[in-house]
Amino acid sequence: MIPADVSKTAARCRHYAMCKIDFLGTGLCPAGKAKRYVSYYPQGRMDLCHALAEGIVPVTPRLVDIASTCSLCGICDKQCHFVTGMRPLRVMQALNEFVSSYLSRGGQVASERPDPVLDSLRQIVGDEWATNDPAILLTYANDPFPLAGMKMPRCVVLPQTREQITATVRLANEHSIPLVVRGNGSSVFGIVFTDGIVIDTERMKGIRIDTDNWVAEVEPGVTSFELQKEASKHGLRVNAAEPAATVCGNIICTGMFSTWSNAYGVGADNFASMEFVDDGGRIFNLNERSAPNLFGFRHEVCTPPGICTRAWVRMHPTTDDEEGLLVPFSSFSEAASFAADLSRRRIGLAVGVLGGHYLSTFMSPSAELSERVRACLADTLGIEYMVFVVGDRHAREAIRKMVGTSIDERLMRSLMLGLPNLVRDEWTALLKGMEGAAPPYRTLLREEVRPVLELALSPSPETIALSVDADLREFYQELYSRPEMTNLRWLNTFRIVSSRMARHKHVFVIVLYVPLNKIGVIERLISELAGIADRHSISHDYGFLTPLDLGKRAVLEYDYYIDHTDPAEGGRIGAALVELDPMIEQLSADTKGVMWLKYIFSQGCSRKESFLYA
Ligand code: SF4
């Protein structure tokens, strides 16, 4: 039996695949690293444990192997806690115990279902890398998107070369079998499921850095984190998305966007070329004149142009004086105007307007602390939004001259390491006593007040580690002793703390391109998105806004949060979508520059000019 509370934890896996990258320097799950199918990674084991509790997967040869390859090393407990606050090690223990108890009671292990298509797939990729074992299939059959049901594939295949992908596509065509491709995790929008063949690109991890041409040639299994790590070894940077997302998948799906898009652009700005295998199994390169025109954009939901087998991603130079800076604001309009001004003046590389939810969640190692930090920022300090910038020393000097108050790397490190003290009642009561017309942060963050602030915060890895479970404190102390863990430039380059944004619930992301010269329109949009969520009792929050193309446009993220294990919440999202669609469509028809990312899905290779100014 799987205990009910363990099954509940297992069901809460968000499928963000952070357990498939070594983002904390703990090493990777050894079983996943060796066996490569998602079922062997902690994410897959969570799905399997829940499925066993629900009785929807039999004990199979692969399930026995999955259980036997987990050493209970505990790496996943640390990784998952950092991102979601969950402790999956109990799930891993329960899964192992279930299988060993089943076997010791003489339980039968289901045998493989014969399938000639599987035999052909094995001839293409080798016996190990194609299977129809239900314990593998199950972990490719669903994701946390509440409006998509489970769809069990017929086979899962892990090719290693472009030629193996081509042969798989041709085989699928020959037998009229549907086929989808996936990289890490899943789309979290229910669009990578099939009852046919799933191609998992996990074994295609090649990266070749070409410094002469400023491009990195990447295979489709490479994640943003892995590519950024390679680029940074050469003092370079790519405009990458969520750390566990695959680079090729992200470019095709939505086009790359991040706070770095202020300087590096979106869509086709981010790559020099891409190579695809089309539906007929033919290979084409986007820079060939005879290639399908994927740089254009159609205002409709499109299907993917094929399977990306390589991308030549643009890399950008960095300077050794880059640092982060935060500028606090009491209102969205002031913050957005300032961000637009920076973009117009070409000041800063990464620029973003962050709200209280993101700021507090990214800074805090626990959900409980995050709630208190958010209240402290808004109620005590008067900070509702911050403009976040990474820039060289000239950019930061210019910004300091433009604003009265800012938070530099050193102060931010103190704030992060002293967070449990920042939210202490007696300290916040003292700050509340700083009455006056100006928001309290203006006084508190003054240069001459810093020694007092430092004293009160007592910032250290030991202080921040007090906010997590006692048995994790030593690990968190060691983690936060590393300078990069509080370094704004590093954190924004690798984006590992932004994965915390869905710590309390699965996130349903709404991304729109918006006209940054019409801040009233953006505010109306935010208000409408909030209103729809409120009417359907969905928790929601502002995400971020990043200026694009010299402040003419911006990308806006607004987030709805749902418990994907609660069918009632799924129903509420469904009802909200019915209202979202016409509201955004109308705004888009009325206002140049409003474009829902929904229409850019599968058209991420488009030139930005074709959707920002259409
Ligand atoms: S405890 Fe098991 S599942 Fe978790 S990282 Fe270690 S081997 Fe992988």
Coordinates of C-alpha atoms and ligand atoms in Angstrom, one line a residue:
M1 CA 0.0 0.0 0.0
I2 CA 1.2 3.5 -0.8
P3 CA 0.2 5.7 2.2
A4 CA -2.4 8.4 1.3
D5 CA -0.2 11.4 2.3
V6 CA 2.7 10.0 0.2
S7 CA 0.4 9.6 -2.8
K8 CA -0.8 13.1 -2.4
T9 CA 2.8 14.5 -2.4
A10 CA 3.5 12.4 -5.5
A11 CA 0.5 13.8 -7.3
R12 CA 1.7 17.3 -6.7
C13 CA 4.8 17.0 -8.9
R14 CA 4.6 20.0 -11.3
H15 CA 6.6 18.3 -14.1
Y16 CA 9.0 21.3 -14.3
A17 CA 11.9 18.7 -14.7
M18 CA 14.2 20.6 -12.4
C19 CA 15.3 17.1 -11.1
K20 CA 16.8 16.5 -14.6
I21 CA 19.4 19.3 -14.3
D22 CA 22.1 19.7 -11.8
F23 CA 21.2 23.3 -10.8
L24 CA 22.4 23.1 -7.2
G25 CA 25.7 21.3 -7.8
T26 CA 24.4 18.3 -5.8
G27 CA 24.9 16.0 -8.8
L28 CA 22.0 14.4 -10.7
C29 CA 19.8 11.5 -9.8
P30 CA 22.2 8.7 -10.6
A31 CA 19.4 6.4 -11.9
G32 CA 17.9 9.0 -14.2
K33 CA 21.4 9.9 -15.5
A34 CA 22.1 6.3 -16.4
K35 CA 18.7 5.2 -17.8
R36 CA 17.5 8.5 -19.4
Y37 CA 13.8 7.7 -19.6
V38 CA 11.8 10.2 -17.5
S39 CA 10.5 7.3 -15.4
Y40 CA 13.9 6.8 -13.8
Y41 CA 14.1 10.5 -12.8
P42 CA 12.4 11.7 -9.6
Q43 CA 9.7 13.3 -11.7
G44 CA 8.7 10.0 -13.3
R45 CA 8.9 8.1 -10.0
M46 CA 6.5 10.6 -8.5
D47 CA 4.0 9.8 -11.3
L48 CA 4.5 6.1 -10.9
C49 CA 4.0 6.2 -7.1
H50 CA 0.7 8.0 -7.5
A51 CA -0.3 5.7 -10.3
L52 CA 0.4 2.6 -8.1
A53 CA -1.7 4.1 -5.3
E54 CA -4.5 4.6 -7.8
G55 CA -4.1 1.1 -9.3
I56 CA -3.6 2.3 -12.8
V57 CA -0.2 0.8 -13.6
P58 CA 0.8 -2.9 -13.2
V59 CA 4.1 -4.1 -11.8
T60 CA 6.3 -4.5 -15.0
P61 CA 9.9 -5.4 -15.7
R62 CA 10.8 -1.7 -16.0
L63 CA 9.0 -0.8 -12.8
V64 CA 11.0 -3.5 -11.0
D65 CA 14.2 -2.0 -12.5
I66 CA 13.1 1.6 -11.7
A67 CA 12.6 0.6 -8.0
S68 CA 15.9 -1.3 -7.8
T69 CA 17.9 1.6 -9.3
C70 CA 17.0 4.1 -6.7
S71 CA 19.7 4.2 -4.0
L72 CA 17.7 6.6 -1.8
C73 CA 20.6 9.0 -2.1
G74 CA 18.4 12.0 -1.3
I75 CA 19.6 14.3 -4.0
C76 CA 16.0 14.8 -5.2
D77 CA 14.9 15.8 -1.7
K78 CA 17.2 18.8 -1.8
Q79 CA 16.6 19.8 -5.4
C80 CA 12.8 19.5 -5.0
H81 CA 12.7 21.3 -1.7
F82 CA 14.6 24.3 -3.2
V83 CA 12.1 24.7 -5.9
T84 CA 8.7 23.5 -4.6
G85 CA 9.2 23.0 -0.9
M86 CA 8.3 19.3 -1.3
R87 CA 10.3 16.4 0.2
P88 CA 10.0 13.6 -2.4
L89 CA 12.4 11.1 -0.7
R90 CA 9.4 9.6 1.1
V91 CA 7.8 9.0 -2.2
M92 CA 10.9 7.2 -3.5
Q93 CA 11.0 5.0 -0.3
A94 CA 7.3 4.1 -0.7
L95 CA 7.7 3.2 -4.3
N96 CA 10.6 0.9 -3.5
E97 CA 8.8 -0.7 -0.6
F98 CA 5.7 -1.2 -2.7
V99 CA 7.6 -3.1 -5.4
S100 CA 9.7 -5.2 -3.0
S101 CA 6.7 -6.1 -0.9
Y102 CA 4.7 -7.1 -4.1
L103 CA 7.6 -9.3 -5.3
S104 CA 8.1 -10.9 -1.9
R105 CA 4.4 -11.8 -1.8
G106 CA 5.0 -13.7 -5.1
G107 CA 3.2 -11.1 -7.3
Q108 CA 3.4 -11.6 -11.0
V109 CA 5.4 -9.2 -13.2
A110 CA 3.5 -8.4 -16.4
S111 CA 5.2 -9.4 -19.6
E112 CA 5.9 -7.2 -22.6
R113 CA 3.1 -6.7 -25.1
P114 CA 4.4 -7.8 -28.6
D115 CA 4.2 -5.0 -31.2
P116 CA 5.9 -5.1 -34.6
V117 CA 6.2 -1.3 -34.6
L118 CA 8.2 -1.5 -31.4
D119 CA 10.4 -4.1 -33.0
S120 CA 11.1 -1.7 -35.9
L121 CA 11.8 1.1 -33.5
R122 CA 14.3 -1.0 -31.7
Q123 CA 16.1 -1.7 -35.0
I124 CA 16.4 2.0 -35.4
V125 CA 17.6 3.0 -32.0
G126 CA 18.7 -0.2 -30.3
D127 CA 16.8 -2.4 -27.9
E128 CA 17.4 -0.3 -24.8
W129 CA 16.0 2.9 -26.2
A130 CA 12.4 2.0 -27.4
T131 CA 9.8 0.4 -25.2
N132 CA 6.1 -0.1 -24.6
D133 CA 6.5 -1.0 -20.9
P134 CA 3.5 0.7 -19.1
A135 CA 5.8 1.9 -16.3
I136 CA 7.6 4.0 -19.0
L137 CA 4.6 5.0 -21.0
L138 CA 2.7 6.3 -17.9
T139 CA 5.3 9.0 -17.2
Y140 CA 4.8 10.4 -20.8
A141 CA 1.0 10.3 -20.5
N142 CA 0.1 13.4 -18.6
D143 CA 1.1 16.7 -17.1
P144 CA -0.4 19.2 -14.6
F145 CA -2.6 21.0 -17.2
P146 CA -6.0 20.4 -15.6
L147 CA -8.0 20.4 -18.9
A148 CA -6.1 17.6 -20.6
G149 CA -6.7 14.0 -19.7
M150 CA -4.2 11.2 -19.5
K151 CA -3.2 9.7 -22.9
M152 CA -1.1 6.6 -22.9
P153 CA 1.4 6.4 -25.8
R154 CA 1.9 3.2 -27.8
C155 CA 5.7 3.4 -27.6
V156 CA 8.4 5.8 -26.3
V157 CA 11.6 6.1 -28.2
L158 CA 14.9 7.9 -27.3
P159 CA 16.9 8.5 -30.5
Q160 CA 20.5 9.7 -30.4
T161 CA 20.9 11.1 -33.9
R162 CA 19.1 13.1 -36.5
E163 CA 19.1 10.0 -38.8
Q164 CA 17.3 8.0 -36.1
I165 CA 14.7 10.8 -35.8
T166 CA 14.2 10.7 -39.6
A167 CA 13.8 7.0 -39.6
T168 CA 11.3 7.1 -36.7
V169 CA 9.2 9.8 -38.5
R170 CA 9.2 7.7 -41.7
L171 CA 8.2 4.6 -39.7
A172 CA 5.3 6.5 -38.1
N173 CA 4.2 7.7 -41.5
E174 CA 4.3 4.2 -43.0
H175 CA 2.0 2.9 -40.2
S176 CA -0.1 6.1 -40.0
I177 CA 0.8 6.5 -36.3
P178 CA 0.7 9.9 -34.7
L179 CA 4.0 11.1 -33.2
V180 CA 4.9 13.9 -30.8
V181 CA 8.3 15.0 -29.6
R182 CA 9.2 16.2 -26.1
G183 CA 12.3 17.4 -24.4
N184 CA 12.3 17.9 -20.7
G185 CA 9.4 17.8 -18.4
S186 CA 6.4 18.5 -20.5
S187 CA 4.6 21.5 -22.0
V188 CA 2.4 21.8 -18.9
F189 CA -0.3 22.7 -21.4
G190 CA -1.3 19.2 -22.4
I191 CA 0.0 19.4 -25.9
V192 CA 2.7 16.7 -26.0
F193 CA 0.5 13.7 -25.6
T194 CA -0.4 11.0 -28.1
D195 CA -1.6 7.5 -28.3
G196 CA 1.1 6.9 -30.9
I197 CA 4.9 7.4 -30.6
V198 CA 6.6 9.8 -28.2
I199 CA 10.1 10.8 -29.2
D200 CA 12.1 11.9 -26.1
T201 CA 15.2 13.9 -27.1
E202 CA 17.0 13.3 -23.7
R203 CA 19.9 11.5 -25.4
M204 CA 20.6 14.3 -27.8
K205 CA 22.7 16.6 -25.6
G206 CA 25.5 17.8 -28.0
I207 CA 26.7 21.4 -27.6
R208 CA 29.4 23.0 -29.9
I209 CA 30.5 26.5 -29.1
D210 CA 31.6 28.4 -32.1
T211 CA 33.2 31.6 -30.8
D212 CA 34.1 32.9 -34.3
N213 CA 30.5 33.0 -35.4
W214 CA 29.1 33.8 -31.9
V215 CA 26.7 30.8 -32.0
A216 CA 26.3 27.6 -30.0
E217 CA 25.2 24.6 -32.1
V218 CA 22.8 22.6 -29.8
E219 CA 21.0 19.3 -30.2
P220 CA 17.3 19.1 -29.2
G221 CA 17.8 17.5 -25.7
V222 CA 20.0 20.4 -24.4
T223 CA 18.4 22.5 -21.7
S224 CA 18.7 26.2 -21.1
F225 CA 20.7 25.6 -18.0
E226 CA 23.2 23.3 -19.7
L227 CA 23.7 25.7 -22.6
Q228 CA 24.1 28.8 -20.4
K229 CA 26.7 26.9 -18.4
E230 CA 28.7 26.1 -21.5
A231 CA 28.4 29.6 -22.9
S232 CA 29.5 31.2 -19.6
K233 CA 32.7 29.1 -19.7
H234 CA 33.6 31.3 -22.7
G235 CA 32.5 34.5 -21.0
L236 CA 29.3 34.5 -23.2
R237 CA 25.6 34.4 -22.6
V238 CA 22.5 33.2 -24.4
N239 CA 19.0 34.5 -24.1
A240 CA 17.6 31.3 -22.4
A241 CA 14.3 30.4 -20.8
E242 CA 13.4 28.3 -17.8
P243 CA 16.5 26.3 -16.8
A244 CA 15.0 22.8 -17.4
A245 CA 13.3 23.7 -20.6
T246 CA 15.0 22.5 -23.8
V247 CA 16.5 25.3 -25.9
C248 CA 15.1 24.0 -29.2
G249 CA 11.7 23.2 -27.8
N250 CA 11.4 26.6 -26.3
I251 CA 12.4 28.4 -29.4
I252 CA 9.8 26.6 -31.5
C253 CA 7.1 26.6 -28.9
T254 CA 7.0 30.2 -27.8
G255 CA 10.2 31.8 -29.0
M256 CA 12.7 32.7 -26.4
F257 CA 11.8 35.6 -24.1
S258 CA 13.2 36.7 -20.7
T259 CA 14.4 39.8 -19.0
W260 CA 17.4 39.6 -21.3
S261 CA 15.1 40.2 -24.2
N262 CA 15.4 43.9 -23.5
A263 CA 18.8 43.7 -25.1
Y264 CA 18.8 40.4 -27.0
G265 CA 15.3 40.4 -28.5
V266 CA 12.7 37.7 -29.0
G267 CA 11.6 35.1 -31.6
A268 CA 14.0 34.9 -34.6
D269 CA 16.5 37.4 -32.9
N270 CA 17.8 34.5 -30.8
F271 CA 19.1 32.1 -33.4
A272 CA 21.2 32.1 -36.5
S273 CA 19.5 29.0 -38.0
M274 CA 17.6 25.9 -37.2
E275 CA 17.4 22.4 -38.7
F276 CA 14.2 20.4 -38.9
V277 CA 12.9 17.0 -39.9
D278 CA 9.5 17.7 -41.5
D279 CA 6.4 15.5 -41.3
G280 CA 7.6 13.5 -44.4
G281 CA 11.0 12.8 -42.8
R282 CA 12.9 15.3 -45.0
I283 CA 15.6 17.5 -43.4
F284 CA 15.6 21.3 -44.0
N285 CA 17.6 24.2 -42.7
L286 CA 15.8 27.5 -42.1
N287 CA 18.4 29.5 -43.9
E288 CA 17.9 27.6 -47.1
R289 CA 16.0 29.7 -49.6
S290 CA 13.8 26.7 -50.4
A291 CA 12.9 26.1 -46.7
P292 CA 9.4 26.7 -45.4
N293 CA 9.1 30.4 -44.3
L294 CA 8.9 30.1 -40.5
F295 CA 10.0 33.7 -40.1
G296 CA 6.5 34.9 -41.0
F297 CA 3.6 34.8 -38.5
R298 CA 0.0 33.8 -38.9
H299 CA -2.5 35.0 -36.3
E300 CA -3.9 31.5 -35.6
V301 CA -3.0 28.5 -33.6
C302 CA -0.5 26.5 -35.7
T303 CA 1.0 23.0 -35.6
P304 CA 4.8 22.6 -35.1
P305 CA 6.8 22.9 -38.3
G306 CA 8.5 19.5 -37.7
I307 CA 11.1 18.2 -35.3
C308 CA 14.0 20.4 -34.6
T309 CA 17.3 18.4 -34.7
R310 CA 19.7 21.3 -34.3
A311 CA 19.7 25.0 -33.5
W312 CA 22.5 27.6 -33.9
V313 CA 21.8 29.8 -31.0
R314 CA 23.2 33.3 -30.9
M315 CA 25.6 34.1 -28.0
H316 CA 26.4 37.5 -26.6
P317 CA 29.5 39.0 -25.1
T318 CA 29.5 40.0 -21.4
T319 CA 31.7 42.3 -19.4
D320 CA 33.3 41.7 -16.1
D321 CA 31.7 44.7 -14.4
E322 CA 28.1 43.5 -14.9
E323 CA 26.0 43.5 -11.7
G324 CA 22.4 43.6 -10.8
L325 CA 20.5 46.6 -9.4
L326 CA 16.9 46.9 -8.1
V327 CA 14.9 50.1 -8.1
P328 CA 11.8 50.1 -5.8
F329 CA 8.5 51.7 -6.7
S330 CA 5.1 52.2 -5.1
S331 CA 3.1 51.9 -8.2
F332 CA 3.1 49.8 -11.4
S333 CA 2.8 52.8 -13.8
E334 CA 5.9 54.5 -12.3
A335 CA 7.9 51.2 -12.5
A336 CA 6.8 50.5 -16.1
S337 CA 7.5 54.0 -17.2
F338 CA 11.0 53.8 -15.7
A339 CA 11.7 50.4 -17.4
A340 CA 10.5 51.9 -20.7
D341 CA 12.8 54.9 -20.2
L342 CA 15.8 52.6 -19.6
S343 CA 15.1 50.6 -22.7
R344 CA 14.6 53.7 -24.8
R345 CA 18.0 55.0 -23.6
R346 CA 19.7 51.7 -24.1
I347 CA 20.6 51.5 -20.4
G348 CA 21.0 48.0 -19.0
L349 CA 21.0 44.5 -20.5
A350 CA 18.3 42.6 -18.6
V351 CA 15.4 44.8 -17.5
G352 CA 12.2 43.6 -15.8
V353 CA 9.4 45.0 -13.7
L354 CA 8.9 42.5 -10.9
G355 CA 5.9 42.4 -8.5
G356 CA 5.8 41.5 -4.8
H357 CA 4.9 37.9 -5.4
Y358 CA 7.9 37.1 -7.6
L359 CA 10.3 39.1 -5.5
S360 CA 9.3 37.5 -2.2
T361 CA 9.1 34.0 -3.7
F362 CA 12.4 34.1 -5.5
M363 CA 14.2 35.4 -2.3
S364 CA 12.7 33.0 0.2
P365 CA 13.6 29.4 0.6
S366 CA 10.2 28.6 2.1
A367 CA 6.6 29.4 1.3
E368 CA 5.9 30.5 4.8
L369 CA 8.8 33.0 4.8
S370 CA 7.8 34.2 1.3
E371 CA 4.3 35.2 2.5
R372 CA 5.8 37.2 5.3
V373 CA 8.4 38.9 3.1
R374 CA 5.7 39.9 0.6
A375 CA 3.7 41.5 3.4
C376 CA 6.8 43.2 4.7
L377 CA 7.8 44.6 1.3
A378 CA 4.3 46.0 0.6
D379 CA 2.9 47.0 4.0
T380 CA 6.1 47.9 5.9
L381 CA 8.4 49.2 3.3
G382 CA 5.9 50.5 0.7
I383 CA 7.5 48.5 -2.1
E384 CA 4.9 47.2 -4.6
Y385 CA 7.2 46.8 -7.6
M386 CA 10.9 46.8 -8.4
V387 CA 12.6 47.4 -11.7
F388 CA 15.3 44.9 -11.9
V389 CA 18.4 45.6 -14.1
V390 CA 21.6 43.9 -14.9
G391 CA 24.1 46.3 -16.4
D392 CA 27.7 47.3 -16.5
R393 CA 29.1 50.0 -14.2
H394 CA 28.1 52.8 -16.6
A395 CA 24.5 51.6 -16.7
R396 CA 24.4 51.4 -12.9
E397 CA 25.9 54.8 -12.5
A398 CA 23.4 56.3 -14.9
I399 CA 20.5 54.6 -13.0
R400 CA 21.7 55.9 -9.6
K401 CA 21.7 59.4 -11.0
M402 CA 18.1 58.9 -12.4
V403 CA 16.6 57.6 -9.1
G404 CA 16.8 58.4 -5.5
T405 CA 16.8 54.9 -4.1
S406 CA 18.3 51.6 -5.4
I407 CA 19.4 48.2 -4.1
D408 CA 22.8 47.1 -5.2
E409 CA 24.3 43.5 -5.2
R410 CA 25.8 44.0 -1.7
L411 CA 22.6 45.3 -0.1
M412 CA 20.6 42.6 -1.8
R413 CA 22.9 39.9 -0.5
S414 CA 22.3 41.3 3.1
L415 CA 18.5 41.4 2.5
M416 CA 18.4 37.8 1.2
L417 CA 20.7 36.3 3.9
G418 CA 18.9 38.3 6.6
L419 CA 15.3 37.7 5.4
P420 CA 14.1 35.9 8.6
N421 CA 15.1 38.9 10.6
L422 CA 13.6 41.4 8.1
V423 CA 10.2 40.1 8.8
R424 CA 10.5 40.0 12.6
D425 CA 7.6 41.8 14.3
E426 CA 9.7 44.2 16.4
W427 CA 11.8 45.3 13.5
T428 CA 8.8 45.9 11.2
A429 CA 7.1 47.8 14.1
L430 CA 10.1 50.1 14.2
L431 CA 10.0 50.6 10.4
K432 CA 6.3 51.4 10.6
G433 CA 7.2 54.2 13.0
M434 CA 9.1 56.0 10.1
E435 CA 6.1 58.1 9.3
G436 CA 6.2 60.7 6.5
A437 CA 5.0 61.4 3.1
A438 CA 7.7 59.3 1.3
P439 CA 7.4 55.4 1.4
P440 CA 9.5 54.0 4.3
Y441 CA 11.9 52.2 1.9
R442 CA 13.4 55.6 0.9
T443 CA 14.6 56.1 4.4
L444 CA 15.6 52.5 5.2
L445 CA 17.6 52.0 2.0
R446 CA 19.7 55.2 2.4
E447 CA 23.4 54.7 2.4
E448 CA 23.9 56.1 5.9
V449 CA 21.2 53.7 7.4
R450 CA 22.9 50.6 6.0
P451 CA 25.1 49.9 9.1
V452 CA 21.9 49.8 11.2
L453 CA 20.1 47.7 8.7
E454 CA 23.0 45.2 8.6
L455 CA 23.0 45.0 12.4
A456 CA 19.3 44.3 12.5
L457 CA 19.3 41.7 9.7
S458 CA 22.4 39.8 10.9
P459 CA 22.8 38.4 7.4
S460 CA 24.5 35.1 7.0
P461 CA 24.0 31.6 5.5
E462 CA 23.1 30.4 9.1
T463 CA 20.3 33.1 9.3
I464 CA 18.7 32.3 6.0
A465 CA 18.9 28.5 6.8
L466 CA 16.7 29.1 9.8
S467 CA 13.8 29.3 7.5
V468 CA 13.9 25.6 6.4
D469 CA 13.4 22.3 8.1
A470 CA 16.0 21.5 10.7
D471 CA 17.4 18.5 8.9
L472 CA 18.0 20.7 5.7
R473 CA 19.7 23.5 7.5
E474 CA 23.3 22.3 7.0
F475 CA 22.6 21.9 3.3
Y476 CA 21.1 25.4 3.0
Q477 CA 24.0 26.9 4.9
E478 CA 26.5 25.4 2.6
L479 CA 24.3 26.4 -0.4
Y480 CA 24.0 30.1 0.7
S481 CA 27.7 30.3 1.5
R482 CA 28.2 30.2 -2.3
P483 CA 28.3 33.8 -3.6
E484 CA 26.3 33.0 -6.7
M485 CA 23.2 32.1 -4.7
T486 CA 22.7 35.8 -3.8
N487 CA 24.2 37.2 -6.9
L488 CA 21.5 38.9 -9.0
R489 CA 23.4 38.7 -12.3
W490 CA 24.1 34.9 -11.8
L491 CA 20.6 34.1 -10.6
N492 CA 19.0 35.9 -13.5
T493 CA 21.4 34.3 -16.0
F494 CA 20.6 30.8 -14.8
R495 CA 17.1 31.5 -13.6
I496 CA 17.1 28.8 -10.9
V497 CA 15.2 30.9 -8.3
S498 CA 12.4 31.8 -10.8
S499 CA 11.4 28.1 -10.8
R500 CA 10.1 28.8 -7.3
M501 CA 7.3 30.8 -8.6
A502 CA 4.9 27.9 -8.6
R503 CA 5.9 26.6 -5.2
H504 CA 2.5 27.0 -3.7
K505 CA 0.5 25.8 -6.7
H506 CA 0.9 24.9 -10.4
V507 CA 1.1 28.0 -12.5
F508 CA -1.1 28.7 -15.5
V509 CA 0.9 31.3 -17.4
I510 CA -0.7 34.0 -19.5
V511 CA 1.9 35.9 -21.6
L512 CA 1.1 38.8 -23.8
Y513 CA 3.0 41.3 -25.9
V514 CA 1.9 44.8 -25.1
P515 CA 2.5 48.4 -26.2
L516 CA 4.8 49.9 -23.7
N517 CA 3.9 53.5 -24.7
K518 CA 0.3 52.8 -23.5
I519 CA 0.7 51.9 -19.9
G520 CA -3.0 52.6 -19.3
V521 CA -3.8 49.7 -21.7
I522 CA -1.4 47.4 -19.8
E523 CA -3.0 48.4 -16.5
R524 CA -6.4 47.7 -17.9
L525 CA -5.3 44.3 -19.1
I526 CA -3.8 43.5 -15.7
S527 CA -7.1 44.6 -14.0
E528 CA -9.2 42.5 -16.4
L529 CA -7.0 39.4 -15.8
A530 CA -7.3 39.9 -12.1
G531 CA -11.1 40.4 -12.3
I532 CA -11.6 37.2 -14.3
A533 CA -9.5 35.2 -11.8
D534 CA -11.4 36.7 -8.9
R535 CA -14.8 35.9 -10.4
H536 CA -13.7 32.3 -10.7
S537 CA -12.0 32.1 -7.3
I538 CA -8.6 31.4 -8.8
S539 CA -5.5 32.7 -7.0
H540 CA -3.6 35.0 -9.3
D541 CA -0.8 37.5 -9.4
Y542 CA 1.2 39.8 -11.6
G543 CA 4.3 38.1 -13.0
F544 CA 6.8 40.4 -14.8
L545 CA 7.1 42.9 -17.6
T546 CA 10.2 43.3 -19.8
P547 CA 10.6 46.1 -22.3
L548 CA 11.4 45.1 -25.9
D549 CA 12.8 46.8 -28.9
L550 CA 13.9 50.1 -27.3
G551 CA 10.8 50.4 -25.1
K552 CA 8.3 50.3 -28.0
R553 CA 6.8 47.0 -26.9
A554 CA 7.0 44.8 -23.8
V555 CA 6.3 41.2 -22.8
L556 CA 3.9 40.8 -19.9
E557 CA 3.4 37.7 -17.8
Y558 CA 0.4 37.3 -15.6
D559 CA -0.1 34.1 -13.6
Y560 CA -3.1 32.0 -12.5
Y561 CA -2.3 29.5 -9.8
I562 CA -4.2 26.2 -9.5
D563 CA -4.0 23.0 -7.5
H564 CA -3.9 20.6 -10.4
T565 CA -4.8 17.7 -8.2
D566 CA -8.2 19.3 -7.5
P567 CA -10.7 18.8 -10.3
A568 CA -12.8 21.7 -9.1
E569 CA -9.9 24.1 -9.8
G570 CA -9.5 22.6 -13.3
G571 CA -13.2 23.4 -13.9
R572 CA -12.6 27.0 -12.7
I573 CA -9.7 27.5 -15.1
G574 CA -11.9 26.2 -17.9
A575 CA -14.6 28.7 -17.1
A576 CA -12.0 31.5 -16.8
L577 CA -10.6 30.7 -20.2
V578 CA -14.1 31.2 -21.7
E579 CA -13.9 34.8 -20.5
L580 CA -10.2 35.3 -21.2
D581 CA -10.4 34.6 -24.9
P582 CA -12.9 37.3 -26.0
M583 CA -11.4 39.9 -23.6
I584 CA -7.9 39.5 -25.0
E585 CA -9.2 39.2 -28.6
Q586 CA -11.1 42.4 -28.3
L587 CA -8.2 44.3 -26.7
S588 CA -5.9 42.9 -29.4
A589 CA -8.3 44.1 -32.1
D590 CA -8.6 47.6 -30.5
T591 CA -5.0 48.2 -29.6
K592 CA -1.9 47.7 -31.8
G593 CA 0.8 45.8 -30.0
V594 CA -1.4 43.5 -27.9
M595 CA -0.8 39.9 -28.9
W596 CA -1.5 36.8 -26.8
L597 CA 1.3 34.2 -26.8
K598 CA -1.3 31.6 -27.4
Y599 CA -1.1 32.5 -31.1
I600 CA 2.7 32.3 -31.1
F601 CA 2.7 28.7 -29.9
S602 CA 4.6 26.6 -32.6
Q603 CA 5.6 29.9 -34.3
G604 CA 8.5 30.8 -32.0
C605 CA 10.8 31.1 -35.0
S606 CA 8.9 34.1 -36.3
R607 CA 10.6 37.5 -36.7
K608 CA 9.4 39.8 -33.9
E609 CA 8.4 42.4 -36.5
S610 CA 5.8 40.0 -37.8
F611 CA 3.9 39.7 -34.5
L612 CA 4.9 42.8 -32.5
Y613 CA 3.9 45.3 -35.2
A614 CA 1.3 43.4 -37.2
Ligands
SF4_1 S1 16.7 9.2 -4.0 FE1 16.4 7.8 -5.8 S2 15.1 9.1 -7.1 FE2 16.0 10.5 -5.6 S3 17.9 11.3 -6.6 FE3 18.5 9.5 -5.4 S4 18.4 7.7 -6.8 FE4 17.2 9.4 -7.7

